[in-house]
Short mmCIF file of C-alpha atoms in Angstrom, two decimals:
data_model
loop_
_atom_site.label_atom_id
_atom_site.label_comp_id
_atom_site.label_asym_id
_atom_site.label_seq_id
_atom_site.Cartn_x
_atom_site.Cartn_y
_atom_site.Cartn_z
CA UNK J 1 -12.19 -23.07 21.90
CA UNK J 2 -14.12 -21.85 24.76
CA UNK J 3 -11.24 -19.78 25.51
CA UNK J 4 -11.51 -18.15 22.14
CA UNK J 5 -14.88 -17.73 22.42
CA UNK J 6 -15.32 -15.70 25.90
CA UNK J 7 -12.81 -13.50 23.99
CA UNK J 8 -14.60 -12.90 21.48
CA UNK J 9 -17.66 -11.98 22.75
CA UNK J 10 -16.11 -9.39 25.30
CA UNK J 11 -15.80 -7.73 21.91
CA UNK J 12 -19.60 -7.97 20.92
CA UNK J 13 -21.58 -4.75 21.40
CA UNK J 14 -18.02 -2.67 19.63
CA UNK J 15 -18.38 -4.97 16.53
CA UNK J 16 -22.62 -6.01 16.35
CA UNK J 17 -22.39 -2.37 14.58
CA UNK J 18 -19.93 -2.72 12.16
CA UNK J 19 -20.60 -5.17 10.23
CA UNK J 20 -24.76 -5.26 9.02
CA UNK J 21 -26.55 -6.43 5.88
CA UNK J 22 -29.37 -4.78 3.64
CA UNK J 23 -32.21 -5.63 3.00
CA UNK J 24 -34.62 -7.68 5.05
CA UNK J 25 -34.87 -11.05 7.31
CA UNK J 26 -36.10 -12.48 10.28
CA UNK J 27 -34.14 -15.24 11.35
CA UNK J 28 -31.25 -16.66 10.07
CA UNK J 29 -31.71 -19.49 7.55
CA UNK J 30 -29.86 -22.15 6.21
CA UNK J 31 -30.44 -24.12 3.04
CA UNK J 32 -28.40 -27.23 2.03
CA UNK J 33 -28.00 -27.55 -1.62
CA UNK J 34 -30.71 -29.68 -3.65
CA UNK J 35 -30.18 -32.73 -5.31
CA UNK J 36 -29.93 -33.31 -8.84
CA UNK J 37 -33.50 -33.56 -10.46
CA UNK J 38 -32.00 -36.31 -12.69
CA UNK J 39 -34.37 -39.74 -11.39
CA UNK J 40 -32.72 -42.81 -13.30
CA UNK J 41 -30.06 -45.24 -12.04
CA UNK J 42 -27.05 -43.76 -13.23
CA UNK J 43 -27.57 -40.25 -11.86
CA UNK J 44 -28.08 -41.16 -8.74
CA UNK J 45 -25.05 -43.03 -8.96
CA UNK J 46 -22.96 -40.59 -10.19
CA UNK J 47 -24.00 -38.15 -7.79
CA UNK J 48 -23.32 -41.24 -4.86
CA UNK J 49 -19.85 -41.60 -6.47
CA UNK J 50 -19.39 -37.63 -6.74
CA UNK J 51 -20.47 -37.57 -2.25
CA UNK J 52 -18.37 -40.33 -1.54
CA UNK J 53 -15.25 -39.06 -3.48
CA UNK J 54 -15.34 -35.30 -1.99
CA UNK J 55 -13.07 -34.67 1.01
CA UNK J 56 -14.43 -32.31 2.95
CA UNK J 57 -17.81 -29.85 3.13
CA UNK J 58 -18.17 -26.25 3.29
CA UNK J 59 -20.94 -24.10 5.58
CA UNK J 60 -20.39 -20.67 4.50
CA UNK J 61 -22.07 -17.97 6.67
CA UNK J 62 -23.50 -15.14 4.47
CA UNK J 63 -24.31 -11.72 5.67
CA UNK J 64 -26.34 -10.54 3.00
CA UNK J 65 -30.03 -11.42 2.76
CA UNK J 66 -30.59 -10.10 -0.33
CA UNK J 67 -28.20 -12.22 -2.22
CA UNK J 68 -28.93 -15.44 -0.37
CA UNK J 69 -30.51 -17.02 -3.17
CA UNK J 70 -27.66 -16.25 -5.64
CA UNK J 71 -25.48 -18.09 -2.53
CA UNK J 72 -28.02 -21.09 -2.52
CA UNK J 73 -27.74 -20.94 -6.60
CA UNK J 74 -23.82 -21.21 -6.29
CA UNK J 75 -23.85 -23.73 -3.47
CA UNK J 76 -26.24 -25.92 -5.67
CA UNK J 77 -24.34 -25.77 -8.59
CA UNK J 78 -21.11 -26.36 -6.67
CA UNK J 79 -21.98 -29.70 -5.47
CA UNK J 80 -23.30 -30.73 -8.92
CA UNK J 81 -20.21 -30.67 -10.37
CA UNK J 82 -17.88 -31.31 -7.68
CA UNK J 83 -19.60 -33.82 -5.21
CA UNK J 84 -18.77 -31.26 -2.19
CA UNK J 85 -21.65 -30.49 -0.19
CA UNK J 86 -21.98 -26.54 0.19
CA UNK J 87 -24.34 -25.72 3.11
CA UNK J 88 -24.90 -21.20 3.36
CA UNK J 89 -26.49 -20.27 6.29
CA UNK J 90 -27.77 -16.42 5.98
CA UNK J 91 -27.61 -14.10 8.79
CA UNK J 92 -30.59 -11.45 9.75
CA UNK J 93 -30.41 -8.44 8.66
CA UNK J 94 -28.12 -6.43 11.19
CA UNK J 95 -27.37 -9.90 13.04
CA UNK J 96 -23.76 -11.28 11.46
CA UNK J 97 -22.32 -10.74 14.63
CA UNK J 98 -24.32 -12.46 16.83
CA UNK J 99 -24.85 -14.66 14.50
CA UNK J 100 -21.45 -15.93 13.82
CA UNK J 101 -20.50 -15.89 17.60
CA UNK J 102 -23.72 -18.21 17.94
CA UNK J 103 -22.77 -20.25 15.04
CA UNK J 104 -19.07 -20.36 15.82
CA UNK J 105 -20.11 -22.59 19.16
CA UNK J 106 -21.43 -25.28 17.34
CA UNK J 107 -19.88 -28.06 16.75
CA UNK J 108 -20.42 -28.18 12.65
CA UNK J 109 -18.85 -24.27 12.82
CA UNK J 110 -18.88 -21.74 9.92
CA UNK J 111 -16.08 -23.08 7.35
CA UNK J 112 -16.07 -20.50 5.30
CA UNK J 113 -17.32 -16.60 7.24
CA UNK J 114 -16.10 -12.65 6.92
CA UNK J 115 -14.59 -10.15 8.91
CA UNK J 116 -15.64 -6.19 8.14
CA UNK J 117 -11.59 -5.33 8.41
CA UNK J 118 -8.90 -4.69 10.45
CA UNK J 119 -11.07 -4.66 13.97
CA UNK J 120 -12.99 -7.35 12.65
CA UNK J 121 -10.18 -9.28 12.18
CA UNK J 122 -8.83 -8.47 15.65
CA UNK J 123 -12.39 -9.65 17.19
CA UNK J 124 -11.66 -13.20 15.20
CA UNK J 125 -8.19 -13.88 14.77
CA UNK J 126 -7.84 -16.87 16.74
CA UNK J 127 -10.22 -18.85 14.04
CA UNK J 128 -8.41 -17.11 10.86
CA UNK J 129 -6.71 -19.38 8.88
CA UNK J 130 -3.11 -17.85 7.01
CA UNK J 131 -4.12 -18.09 3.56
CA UNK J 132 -0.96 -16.35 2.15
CA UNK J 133 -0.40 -19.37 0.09
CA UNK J 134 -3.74 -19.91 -1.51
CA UNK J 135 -3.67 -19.05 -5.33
CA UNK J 136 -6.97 -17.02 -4.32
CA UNK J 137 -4.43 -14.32 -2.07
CA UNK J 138 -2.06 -15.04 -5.37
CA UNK J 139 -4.76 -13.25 -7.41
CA UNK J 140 -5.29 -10.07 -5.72
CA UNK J 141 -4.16 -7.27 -7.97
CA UNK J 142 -3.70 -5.23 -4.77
CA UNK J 143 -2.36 -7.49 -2.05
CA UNK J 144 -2.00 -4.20 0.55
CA UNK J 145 -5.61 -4.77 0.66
CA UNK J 146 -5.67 -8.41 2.45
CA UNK J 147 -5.76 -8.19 6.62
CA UNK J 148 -2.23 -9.34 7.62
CA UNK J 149 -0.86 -9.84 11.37
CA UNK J 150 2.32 -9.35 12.80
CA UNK J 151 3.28 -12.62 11.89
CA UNK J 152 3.27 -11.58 8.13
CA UNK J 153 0.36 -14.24 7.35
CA UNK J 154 -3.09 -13.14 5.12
CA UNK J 155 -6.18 -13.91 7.74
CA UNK J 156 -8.27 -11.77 5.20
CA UNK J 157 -8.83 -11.55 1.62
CA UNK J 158 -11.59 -9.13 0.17
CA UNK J 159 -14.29 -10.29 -2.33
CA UNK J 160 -15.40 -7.35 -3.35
CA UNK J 161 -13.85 -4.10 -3.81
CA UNK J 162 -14.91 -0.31 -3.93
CA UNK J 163 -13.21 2.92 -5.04
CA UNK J 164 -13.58 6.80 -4.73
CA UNK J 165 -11.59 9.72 -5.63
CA UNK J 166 -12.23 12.66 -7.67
CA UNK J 167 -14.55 11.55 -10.87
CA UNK J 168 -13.42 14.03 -13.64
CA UNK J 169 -14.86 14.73 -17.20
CA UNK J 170 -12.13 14.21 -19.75
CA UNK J 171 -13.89 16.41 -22.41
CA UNK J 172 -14.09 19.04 -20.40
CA UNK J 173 -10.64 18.51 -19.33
CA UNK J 174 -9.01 18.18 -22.83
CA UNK J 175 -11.46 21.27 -23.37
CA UNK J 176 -8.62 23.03 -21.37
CA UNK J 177 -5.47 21.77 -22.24
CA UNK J 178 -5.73 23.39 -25.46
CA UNK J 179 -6.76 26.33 -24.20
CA UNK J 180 -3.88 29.07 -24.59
CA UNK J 181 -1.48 28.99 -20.51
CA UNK J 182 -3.16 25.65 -19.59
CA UNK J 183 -1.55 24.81 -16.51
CA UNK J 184 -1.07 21.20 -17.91
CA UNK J 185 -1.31 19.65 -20.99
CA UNK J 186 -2.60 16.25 -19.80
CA UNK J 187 -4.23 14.55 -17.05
CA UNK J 188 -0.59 12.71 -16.80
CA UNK J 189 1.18 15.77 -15.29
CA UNK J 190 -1.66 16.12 -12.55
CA UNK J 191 -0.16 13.26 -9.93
CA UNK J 192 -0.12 16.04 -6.59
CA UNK J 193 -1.98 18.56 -4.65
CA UNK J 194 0.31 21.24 -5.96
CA UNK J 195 0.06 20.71 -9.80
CA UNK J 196 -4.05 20.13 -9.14
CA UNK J 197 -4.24 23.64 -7.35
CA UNK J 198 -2.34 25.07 -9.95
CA UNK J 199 -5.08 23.13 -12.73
CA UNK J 200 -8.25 24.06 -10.62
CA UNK J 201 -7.50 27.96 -9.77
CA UNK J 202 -6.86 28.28 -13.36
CA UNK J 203 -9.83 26.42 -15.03
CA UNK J 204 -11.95 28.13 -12.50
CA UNK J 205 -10.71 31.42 -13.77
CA UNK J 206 -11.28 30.51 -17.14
CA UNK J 207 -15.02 28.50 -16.71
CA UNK J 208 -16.63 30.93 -19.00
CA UNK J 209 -14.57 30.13 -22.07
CA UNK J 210 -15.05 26.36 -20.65
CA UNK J 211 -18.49 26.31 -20.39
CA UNK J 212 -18.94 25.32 -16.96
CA UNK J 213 -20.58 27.17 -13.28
CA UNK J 214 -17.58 25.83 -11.91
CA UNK J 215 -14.74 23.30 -11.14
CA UNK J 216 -15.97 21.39 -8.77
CA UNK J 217 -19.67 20.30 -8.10
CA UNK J 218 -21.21 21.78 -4.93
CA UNK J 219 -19.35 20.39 -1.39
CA UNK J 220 -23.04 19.05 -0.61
CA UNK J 221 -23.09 19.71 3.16
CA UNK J 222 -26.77 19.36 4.38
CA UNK J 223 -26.99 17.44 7.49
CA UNK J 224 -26.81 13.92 6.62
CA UNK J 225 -25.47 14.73 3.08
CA UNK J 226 -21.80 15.54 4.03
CA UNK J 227 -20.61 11.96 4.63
CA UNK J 228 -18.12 12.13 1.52
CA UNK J 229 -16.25 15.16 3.80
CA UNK J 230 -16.68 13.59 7.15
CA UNK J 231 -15.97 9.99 6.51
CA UNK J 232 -14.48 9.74 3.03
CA UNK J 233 -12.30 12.65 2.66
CA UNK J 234 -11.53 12.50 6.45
CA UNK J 235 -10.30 8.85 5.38
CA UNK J 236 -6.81 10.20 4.04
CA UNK J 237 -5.26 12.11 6.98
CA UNK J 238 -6.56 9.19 9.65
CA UNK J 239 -4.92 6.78 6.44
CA UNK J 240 -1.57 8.81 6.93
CA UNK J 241 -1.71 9.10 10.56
CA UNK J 242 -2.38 5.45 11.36
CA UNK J 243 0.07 4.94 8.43
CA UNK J 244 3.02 7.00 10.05
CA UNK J 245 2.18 5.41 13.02
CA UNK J 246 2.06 1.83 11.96
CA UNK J 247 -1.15 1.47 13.53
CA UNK J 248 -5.01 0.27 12.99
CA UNK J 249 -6.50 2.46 15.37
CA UNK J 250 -6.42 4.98 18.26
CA UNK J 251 -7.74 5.97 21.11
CA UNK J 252 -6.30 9.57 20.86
CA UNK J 253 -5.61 10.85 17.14
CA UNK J 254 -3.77 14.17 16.79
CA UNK J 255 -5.04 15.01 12.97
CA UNK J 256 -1.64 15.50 12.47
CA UNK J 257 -3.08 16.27 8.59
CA UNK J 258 -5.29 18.39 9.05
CA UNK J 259 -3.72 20.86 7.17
CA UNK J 260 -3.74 18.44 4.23
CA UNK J 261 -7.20 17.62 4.79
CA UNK J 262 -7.90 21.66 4.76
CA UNK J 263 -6.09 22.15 1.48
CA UNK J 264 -8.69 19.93 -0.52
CA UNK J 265 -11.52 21.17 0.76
CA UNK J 266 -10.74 24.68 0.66
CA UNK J 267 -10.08 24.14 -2.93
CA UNK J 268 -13.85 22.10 -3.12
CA UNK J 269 -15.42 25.09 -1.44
CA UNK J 270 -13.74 27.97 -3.20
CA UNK J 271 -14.23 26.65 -6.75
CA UNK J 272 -17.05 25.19 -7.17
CA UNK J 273 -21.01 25.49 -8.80
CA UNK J 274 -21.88 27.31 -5.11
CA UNK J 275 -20.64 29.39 -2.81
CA UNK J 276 -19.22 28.54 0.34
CA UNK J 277 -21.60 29.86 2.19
CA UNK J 278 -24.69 28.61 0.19
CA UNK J 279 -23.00 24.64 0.89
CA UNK J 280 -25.43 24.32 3.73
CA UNK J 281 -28.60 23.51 1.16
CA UNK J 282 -26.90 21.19 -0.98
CA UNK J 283 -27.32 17.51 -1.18
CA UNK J 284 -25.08 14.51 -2.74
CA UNK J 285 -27.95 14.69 -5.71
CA UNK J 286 -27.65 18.28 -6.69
CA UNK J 287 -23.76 18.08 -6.78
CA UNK J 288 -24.06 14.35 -9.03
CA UNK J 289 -26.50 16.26 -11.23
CA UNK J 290 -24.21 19.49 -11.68
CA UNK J 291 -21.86 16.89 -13.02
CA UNK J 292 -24.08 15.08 -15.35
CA UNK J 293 -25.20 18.14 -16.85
CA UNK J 294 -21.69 19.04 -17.49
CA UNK J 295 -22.23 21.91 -15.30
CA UNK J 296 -18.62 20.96 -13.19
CA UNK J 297 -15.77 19.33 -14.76
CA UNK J 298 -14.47 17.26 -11.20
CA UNK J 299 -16.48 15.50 -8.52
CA UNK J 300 -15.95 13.49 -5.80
CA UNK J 301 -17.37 10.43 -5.29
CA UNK J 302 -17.40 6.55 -5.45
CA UNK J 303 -17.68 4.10 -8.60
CA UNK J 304 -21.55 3.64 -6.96
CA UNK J 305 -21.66 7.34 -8.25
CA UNK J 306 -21.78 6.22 -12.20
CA UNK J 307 -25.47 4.96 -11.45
CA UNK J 308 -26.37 8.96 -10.72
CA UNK J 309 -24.20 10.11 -13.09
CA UNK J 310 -26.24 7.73 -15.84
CA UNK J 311 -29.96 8.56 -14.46
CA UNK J 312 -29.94 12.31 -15.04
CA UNK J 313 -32.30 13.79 -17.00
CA UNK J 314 -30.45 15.39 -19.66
CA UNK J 315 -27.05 13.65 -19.10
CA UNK J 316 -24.92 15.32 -21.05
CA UNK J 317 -21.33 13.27 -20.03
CA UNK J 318 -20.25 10.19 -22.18
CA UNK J 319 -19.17 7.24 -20.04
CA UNK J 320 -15.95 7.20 -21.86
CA UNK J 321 -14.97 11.24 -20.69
CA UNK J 322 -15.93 9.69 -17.33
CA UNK J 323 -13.05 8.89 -15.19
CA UNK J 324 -11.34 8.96 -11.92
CA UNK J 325 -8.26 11.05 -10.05
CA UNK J 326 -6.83 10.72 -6.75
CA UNK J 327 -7.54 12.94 -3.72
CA UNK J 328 -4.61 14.51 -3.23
CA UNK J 329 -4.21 16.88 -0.42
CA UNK J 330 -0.15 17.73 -0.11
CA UNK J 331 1.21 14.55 0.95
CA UNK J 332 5.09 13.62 0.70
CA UNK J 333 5.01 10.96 -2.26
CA UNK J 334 1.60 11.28 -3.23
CA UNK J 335 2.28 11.34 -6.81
CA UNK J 336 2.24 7.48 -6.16
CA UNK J 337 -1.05 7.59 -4.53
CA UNK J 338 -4.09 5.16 -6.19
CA UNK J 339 -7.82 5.49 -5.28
CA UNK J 340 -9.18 5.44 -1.95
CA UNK J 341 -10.06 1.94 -2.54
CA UNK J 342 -11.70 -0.85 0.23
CA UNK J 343 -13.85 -3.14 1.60
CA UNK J 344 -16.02 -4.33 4.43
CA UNK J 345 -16.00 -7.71 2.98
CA UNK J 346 -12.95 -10.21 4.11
CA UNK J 347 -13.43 -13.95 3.54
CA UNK J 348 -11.82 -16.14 6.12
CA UNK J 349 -10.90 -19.93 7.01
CA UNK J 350 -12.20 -21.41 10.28
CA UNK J 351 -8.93 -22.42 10.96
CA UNK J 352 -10.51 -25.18 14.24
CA UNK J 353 -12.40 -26.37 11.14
CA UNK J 354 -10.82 -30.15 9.78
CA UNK J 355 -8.37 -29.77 7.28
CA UNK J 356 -10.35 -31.00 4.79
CA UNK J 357 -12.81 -29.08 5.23
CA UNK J 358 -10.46 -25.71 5.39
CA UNK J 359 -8.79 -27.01 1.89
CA UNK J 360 -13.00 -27.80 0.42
CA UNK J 361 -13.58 -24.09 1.58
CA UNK J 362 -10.74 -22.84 0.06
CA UNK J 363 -11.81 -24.55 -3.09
CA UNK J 364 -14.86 -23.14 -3.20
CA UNK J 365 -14.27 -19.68 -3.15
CA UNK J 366 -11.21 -20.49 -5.41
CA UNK J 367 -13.73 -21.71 -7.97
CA UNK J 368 -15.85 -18.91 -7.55
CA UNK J 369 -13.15 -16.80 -8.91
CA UNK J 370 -11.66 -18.53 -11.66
CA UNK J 371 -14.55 -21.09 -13.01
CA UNK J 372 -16.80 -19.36 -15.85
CA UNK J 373 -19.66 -20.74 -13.82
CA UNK J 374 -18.61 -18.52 -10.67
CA UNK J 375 -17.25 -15.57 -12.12
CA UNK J 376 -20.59 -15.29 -14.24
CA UNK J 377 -22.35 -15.26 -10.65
CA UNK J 378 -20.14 -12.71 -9.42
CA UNK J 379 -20.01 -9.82 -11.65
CA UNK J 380 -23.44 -10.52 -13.13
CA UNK J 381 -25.69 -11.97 -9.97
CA UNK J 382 -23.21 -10.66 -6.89
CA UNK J 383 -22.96 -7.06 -8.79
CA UNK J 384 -19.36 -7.10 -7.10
CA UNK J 385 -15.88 -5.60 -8.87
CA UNK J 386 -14.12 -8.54 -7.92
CA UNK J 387 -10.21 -7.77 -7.21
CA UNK J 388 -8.62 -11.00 -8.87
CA UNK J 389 -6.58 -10.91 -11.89
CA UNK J 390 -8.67 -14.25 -13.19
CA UNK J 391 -11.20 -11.90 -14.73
CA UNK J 392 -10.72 -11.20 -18.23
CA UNK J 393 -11.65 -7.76 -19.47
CA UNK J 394 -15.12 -9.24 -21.09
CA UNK J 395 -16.12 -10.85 -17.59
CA UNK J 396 -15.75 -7.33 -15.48
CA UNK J 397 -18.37 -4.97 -14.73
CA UNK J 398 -18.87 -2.72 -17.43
CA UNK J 399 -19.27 0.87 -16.40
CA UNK J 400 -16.46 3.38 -16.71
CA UNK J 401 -16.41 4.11 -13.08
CA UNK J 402 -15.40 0.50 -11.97
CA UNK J 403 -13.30 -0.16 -14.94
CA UNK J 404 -11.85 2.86 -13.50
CA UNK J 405 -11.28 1.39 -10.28
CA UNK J 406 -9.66 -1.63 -11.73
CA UNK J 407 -7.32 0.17 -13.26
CA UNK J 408 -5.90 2.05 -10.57
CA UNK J 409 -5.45 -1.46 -8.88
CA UNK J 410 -3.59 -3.39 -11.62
CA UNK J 411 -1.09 -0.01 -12.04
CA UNK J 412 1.55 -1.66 -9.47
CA UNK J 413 2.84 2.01 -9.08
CA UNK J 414 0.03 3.21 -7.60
CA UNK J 415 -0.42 2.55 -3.92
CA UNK J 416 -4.57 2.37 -2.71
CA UNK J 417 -5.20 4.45 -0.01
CA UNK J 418 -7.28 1.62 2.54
CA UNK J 419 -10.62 2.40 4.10
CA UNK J 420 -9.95 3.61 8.11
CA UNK J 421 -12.96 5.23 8.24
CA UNK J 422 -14.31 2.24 9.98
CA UNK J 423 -12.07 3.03 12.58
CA UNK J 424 -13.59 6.41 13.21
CA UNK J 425 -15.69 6.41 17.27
CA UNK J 426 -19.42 7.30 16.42
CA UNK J 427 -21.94 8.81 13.68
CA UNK J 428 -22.15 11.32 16.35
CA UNK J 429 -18.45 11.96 16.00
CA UNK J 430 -18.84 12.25 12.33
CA UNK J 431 -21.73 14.02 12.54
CA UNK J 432 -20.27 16.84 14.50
CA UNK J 433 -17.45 16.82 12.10
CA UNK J 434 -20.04 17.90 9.14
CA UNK J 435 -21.74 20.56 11.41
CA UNK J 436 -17.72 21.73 12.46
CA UNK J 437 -17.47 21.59 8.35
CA UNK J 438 -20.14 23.86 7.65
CA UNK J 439 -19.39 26.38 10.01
CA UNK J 440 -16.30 26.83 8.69
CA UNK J 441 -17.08 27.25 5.12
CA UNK J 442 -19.60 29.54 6.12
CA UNK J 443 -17.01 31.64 7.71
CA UNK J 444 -18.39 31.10 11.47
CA UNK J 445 -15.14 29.45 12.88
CA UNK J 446 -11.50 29.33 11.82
CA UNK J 447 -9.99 25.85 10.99
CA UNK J 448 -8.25 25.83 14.36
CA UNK J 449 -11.72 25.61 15.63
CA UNK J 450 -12.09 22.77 13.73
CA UNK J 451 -9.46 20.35 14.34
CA UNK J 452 -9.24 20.94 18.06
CA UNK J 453 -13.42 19.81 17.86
CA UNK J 454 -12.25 16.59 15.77
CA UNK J 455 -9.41 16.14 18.19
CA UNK J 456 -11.81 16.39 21.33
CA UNK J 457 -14.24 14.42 20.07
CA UNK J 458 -12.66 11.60 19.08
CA UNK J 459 -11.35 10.92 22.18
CA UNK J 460 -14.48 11.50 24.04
CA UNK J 461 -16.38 9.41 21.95
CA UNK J 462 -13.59 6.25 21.84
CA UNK J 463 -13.70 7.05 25.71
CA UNK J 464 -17.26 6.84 26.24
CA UNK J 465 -17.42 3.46 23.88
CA UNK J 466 -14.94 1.97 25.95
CA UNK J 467 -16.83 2.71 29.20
CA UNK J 468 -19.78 1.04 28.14
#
């Protein structure tokens, strides 16, 4: 184990960064579940019988304070019914990391911890357990979202999931169909880059007679307000590169799509609420509002969008018209392309843990997902969209965006495009990608100019973090 260790920690200023909670804490703390208030003889039998019985204990190492006491809630109620004692131990804010690698030494070890993806799982792979034959990797709707090795096994399985694509109002939308030439004559026949242009180009030339300033809401791309360009659209053409590839990562990537990449945003830019060159002074919440106010029939953003969407003043969009389209860009088979959909959130089995207490952990988190107890806890305490099939449609989260999401991921035709962006050097890198961004919309610099400054920059950047 000490083996594994020194490994691990040769990794620990690359992965300290990646994976951080919100909100605030000091120091870890840990909180074993309380006993049942019941006082008379044959509760406190009955919970001795329940202890003795249970096979196993779980110590689950949460990263996020501000949930902790929904964690100590579950643990609690957990042990009440099953006799297994559920210890969670919550990392500082910023400290999972460090924490776990601390942790990890002890000799009553994290049963039950996460891994922020495919790098985390390469920092930790020698104490993931293969779960590939738990029913809780049975229940993914999306299994190309678990972290697999080479061997084939599951070492990963997300908790929670997230989506983005292009959010699109369907009355506006059906506003056009019937107009006279639509380019379509449902959202249906709108599965690829071509067929979109050919949509887009068209509405735009017709927004009078649709009521809208434009398409697309403004390509917000303020400094520090052009991450959906520079990390979340970049996502596709590092998802196809590392896909045509067969890799995770890279020290040296050639942005082999870039002209992919350049074919969606120059269709963002040039038919939209604002000019290209005026991008420079908008934020995420002017382009959100545009969209709210049914100024733009298309958007793109993530189900966390719906919240902005809802809080306009003057919302004029009905959750139902709200929904969600790929981002395609030109692609060879993208007409079987789902959301850009991901996590940072992996549970994993301590596989030097006993056995029993690997099959109690399992258990656990199997009974979060499928007991009405834990499922409850999940969509209504945890907030998360939970990517099991055990959720019926009445235990889901109910706004359109993340119903939305869960479509896409039950649709077995669809493939998700996974998040790589976690892959990507530096904020600096991305960063300089926004600025490189701007300048071209505003005409300053040709898209050559461009990609050979994402191409540079990445590997200085991956150089530069390996040197230190």
């Amino acid at each position: 184990m000490k083996k594994k260790l020194a490994s691990v920690l040769l990794c620990a200023v690359m992965a300290a960064s990646m994976l951080t909670g919100c909100g605030n804490a000091d120091n870890a703390t840990a909180t074993t579940p309380a006993t049942d208030n019941k006082t008379d003889a044959a509760a406190t039998t009955e919970a001795a019988e329940k202890t003795a019985e249970a096979a196993g204990s779980v110590y689950y190492l949460n990263f996020k304070p501000e949930v902790d006491e929904v964690w100590q809630k579950l643990a609690q109620e957990y042990t009440e019914e099953t006799g297994v004692p559920v210890k969670v131990v919550t990392a500082a804010s910023g400290t999972y990391e460090q924490t776990l690698m601390s942790e990890i030494a002890n000799k009553e070890a994290p049963t039950l911890f996460q891994i922020n993806g495919p790098i985390g799982y390469q920092n930790w792979k020698d104490y993931c357990a293969d779960l590939k034959d738990t029913d809780l990797y049975s229940w993914l709707m999306d299994k190309s979202l678990a972290i697999t090795g080479e061997d084939g096994g599951v070492y990963g399985i997300p908790y929670v999931v997230e989506g983005y694509g292009i959010i699109y109002n369907d009355a506006i939308m059906q506003k056009y169909f019937a107009l006279d030439g639509a380019k379509a004559a449902s959202m249906d026949e709108i599965n690829n880059f071509a067929k979109l242009k050919e949509v887009v180009e068209d509405m735009q030339a017709k927004k009078d007679e649709l009521g809208i300033e434009g398409v697309f809401a403004s390509t917000s791309l303020t400094p520090g307000e052009d991450w959906r360009w520079q990390t979340h659209l970049a996502n596709i053409p590092v998802y196809y590169e590392f896909k045509d590839k067969g890799i995770t990562d890279t020290d040296n990537l050639e942005f082999t799509y870039s002209d992919n990449f350049k074919n969606i945003f120059d269709l963002y830019i040039n038919n939209s609420c604002t000019a290209p060159g005026l991008l420079g002074s908008k934020s995420v919440d002017d382009s959100m509002a545009e969209f709210a106010l049914g100024q733009a029939a298309m958007v793109q953003n993530g189900n966390w969008g719906w919240s902005q969407i809802n809080g306009v003043d003057g919302n004029t969009v009905k959750a139902e018209d709200v929904k969600f389209l790929p981002i395609y860009t030109g692609v060879e088979g993208e007409e079987n392309q789902g959301l850009c959909t991901g996590t940072e959130n992996f549970f994993c089995i301590n596989k030097e843990a006993s056995a029993e207490d690997q099959a109690a952990s399992i258990a656990f988190v199997e009974w979060l997902f499928s007991s009405e107890t834990g499922k409850a806890a999940v969509t209504n305490d945890l907030g998360f969209i939970a990517p099991f099939n055990t959720f019926s449609d009445d235990e889901k989260p109910t706004d359109p965006l993340a119903q939305e999401v869960l479509r896409y991921m039950a649709d077995t035709s669809k493939t998700s495009v996974s998040w790589n962006f976690t892959s990507f050097p530096s904020q600096q890198f991305k960063d300089d990608f926004g600025a490189a961004l701007l300048e071209y919309a505003s005409g300053s610099i040709d898209w050559d100019a461009v990609k050979t400054k994402v191409v540079d920059e990445w590997a200085a950047e991956k150089a530069a973090t390996a040197a230190n």
